[in-house]
Short mmCIF file of C-alpha atoms in Angstrom, two decimals:
data_model
loop_
_atom_site.label_atom_id
_atom_site.label_comp_id
_atom_site.label_asym_id
_atom_site.label_seq_id
_atom_site.Cartn_x
_atom_site.Cartn_y
_atom_site.Cartn_z
CA UNK A 929 -19.75 30.12 -18.55
CA UNK A 930 -21.44 32.73 -20.93
CA UNK A 931 -24.79 32.74 -22.68
CA UNK A 932 -25.08 31.25 -26.26
CA UNK A 933 -24.01 33.91 -28.81
CA UNK A 934 -21.88 36.44 -26.24
CA UNK A 935 -18.92 36.16 -28.14
CA UNK A 936 -16.90 33.66 -26.66
CA UNK A 937 -15.94 32.28 -30.44
CA UNK A 938 -14.58 35.63 -31.50
CA UNK A 939 -12.89 36.11 -28.43
CA UNK A 940 -10.97 32.29 -28.29
CA UNK A 941 -10.39 33.62 -31.55
CA UNK A 942 -9.05 37.25 -31.21
CA UNK A 943 -6.97 35.84 -28.40
CA UNK A 944 -5.47 32.97 -30.07
CA UNK A 945 -4.56 35.45 -33.33
CA UNK A 946 -2.68 38.06 -30.76
CA UNK A 947 -1.08 35.32 -28.38
CA UNK A 948 0.27 32.65 -30.67
CA UNK A 949 0.53 34.85 -34.60
CA UNK A 950 2.51 32.04 -35.80
CA UNK A 951 1.70 29.09 -33.28
CA UNK A 952 0.10 25.75 -34.22
CA UNK A 953 -3.20 25.93 -32.71
CA UNK A 954 -6.09 23.10 -31.69
CA UNK A 955 -10.02 24.06 -31.25
CA UNK A 956 -11.90 21.87 -29.83
CA UNK A 957 -15.59 21.90 -30.43
CA UNK A 958 -18.64 19.56 -29.27
CA UNK A 959 -20.50 19.07 -32.36
CA UNK A 960 -19.78 19.03 -36.14
CA UNK A 961 -22.03 22.22 -37.21
CA UNK A 962 -20.30 23.94 -33.93
CA UNK A 963 -17.12 23.06 -35.92
CA UNK A 964 -17.64 24.71 -38.98
CA UNK A 965 -18.93 27.73 -37.39
CA UNK A 966 -15.93 27.89 -35.40
CA UNK A 967 -13.89 27.73 -38.34
CA UNK A 968 -15.51 30.44 -39.89
CA UNK A 969 -15.35 32.58 -36.95
CA UNK A 970 -11.45 32.41 -37.29
CA UNK A 971 -11.36 33.28 -40.63
CA UNK A 972 -13.81 36.35 -40.02
CA UNK A 973 -11.21 37.21 -36.87
CA UNK A 974 -8.27 37.36 -39.29
CA UNK A 975 -6.58 34.01 -38.80
CA UNK A 976 -5.28 32.89 -42.72
CA UNK A 977 -2.65 29.76 -41.64
CA UNK A 978 -3.60 26.77 -42.79
CA UNK A 979 -6.91 24.68 -41.28
CA UNK A 980 -7.52 21.17 -40.69
CA UNK A 981 -10.28 19.84 -39.60
CA UNK A 982 -10.18 16.50 -37.51
CA UNK A 983 -13.58 15.32 -38.35
CA UNK A 984 -15.77 12.91 -40.85
CA UNK A 985 -17.40 16.29 -42.95
CA UNK A 986 -15.97 15.01 -46.36
CA UNK A 987 -17.08 17.80 -49.22
CA UNK A 988 -18.55 20.22 -46.41
CA UNK A 989 -19.71 23.75 -48.40
CA UNK A 990 -18.72 25.69 -45.54
CA UNK A 991 -15.26 24.52 -44.80
CA UNK A 992 -14.16 24.27 -48.81
CA UNK A 993 -14.86 27.58 -48.88
CA UNK A 994 -12.48 28.71 -46.10
CA UNK A 995 -9.75 26.34 -47.48
CA UNK A 996 -10.23 24.07 -44.71
CA UNK A 997 -9.37 20.52 -45.10
CA UNK A 998 -11.02 17.43 -43.37
CA UNK A 999 -9.48 14.31 -42.04
CA UNK A 1000 -9.62 11.64 -40.01
CA UNK A 1001 -6.37 10.14 -41.32
CA UNK A 1002 -3.19 10.24 -38.60
CA UNK A 1003 -0.77 10.27 -41.57
CA UNK A 1004 -2.48 12.79 -43.69
CA UNK A 1005 -3.53 15.03 -40.76
CA UNK A 1006 0.50 14.83 -40.00
CA UNK A 1007 1.32 15.76 -44.04
CA UNK A 1008 -0.93 18.66 -43.88
CA UNK A 1009 -0.66 20.24 -41.12
CA UNK A 1010 3.39 20.08 -41.49
CA UNK A 1011 5.44 22.09 -39.77
CA UNK A 1012 4.58 25.67 -39.31
CA UNK A 1013 1.20 27.82 -37.95
CA UNK A 1014 -1.67 25.42 -37.97
CA UNK A 1015 -5.01 25.21 -37.26
CA UNK A 1016 -6.30 21.96 -35.95
CA UNK A 1017 -9.90 22.14 -35.31
CA UNK A 1018 -11.58 18.92 -34.08
CA UNK A 1019 -14.72 17.33 -32.10
CA UNK A 1020 -14.37 15.97 -28.73
CA UNK A 1021 -15.77 12.93 -29.48
CA UNK A 1022 -12.70 13.03 -32.60
CA UNK A 1023 -10.51 12.89 -29.67
CA UNK A 1024 -11.84 10.07 -27.99
CA UNK A 1025 -11.61 7.53 -30.69
CA UNK A 1026 -7.95 6.91 -32.46
CA UNK A 1027 -7.24 8.64 -35.96
CA UNK A 1028 -7.52 5.57 -38.47
CA UNK A 1029 -3.65 4.84 -40.29
CA UNK A 1030 -3.24 4.91 -43.74
#
């Protein structure tokens, strides 16, 4: 493990951008606060792909400014993720609970 502030998020974002430039990427984080911070760091590194957050954050100022849509609805996620490049952010907890159906 690396210490807080040592650059893990930036390193991961840069590696993903280089290794999967047109890919479909899932990023999992432990908390909602860290989800928003991570999305912001990924945009700063240069990720321009559509981004979706699977979480309960509605009307989050940071995510809205970054163009990151939020949902807990499986159908909506599928529509927004579509095909082609996308970065999906989720908290660990959102992976353990089934997504709501429309």
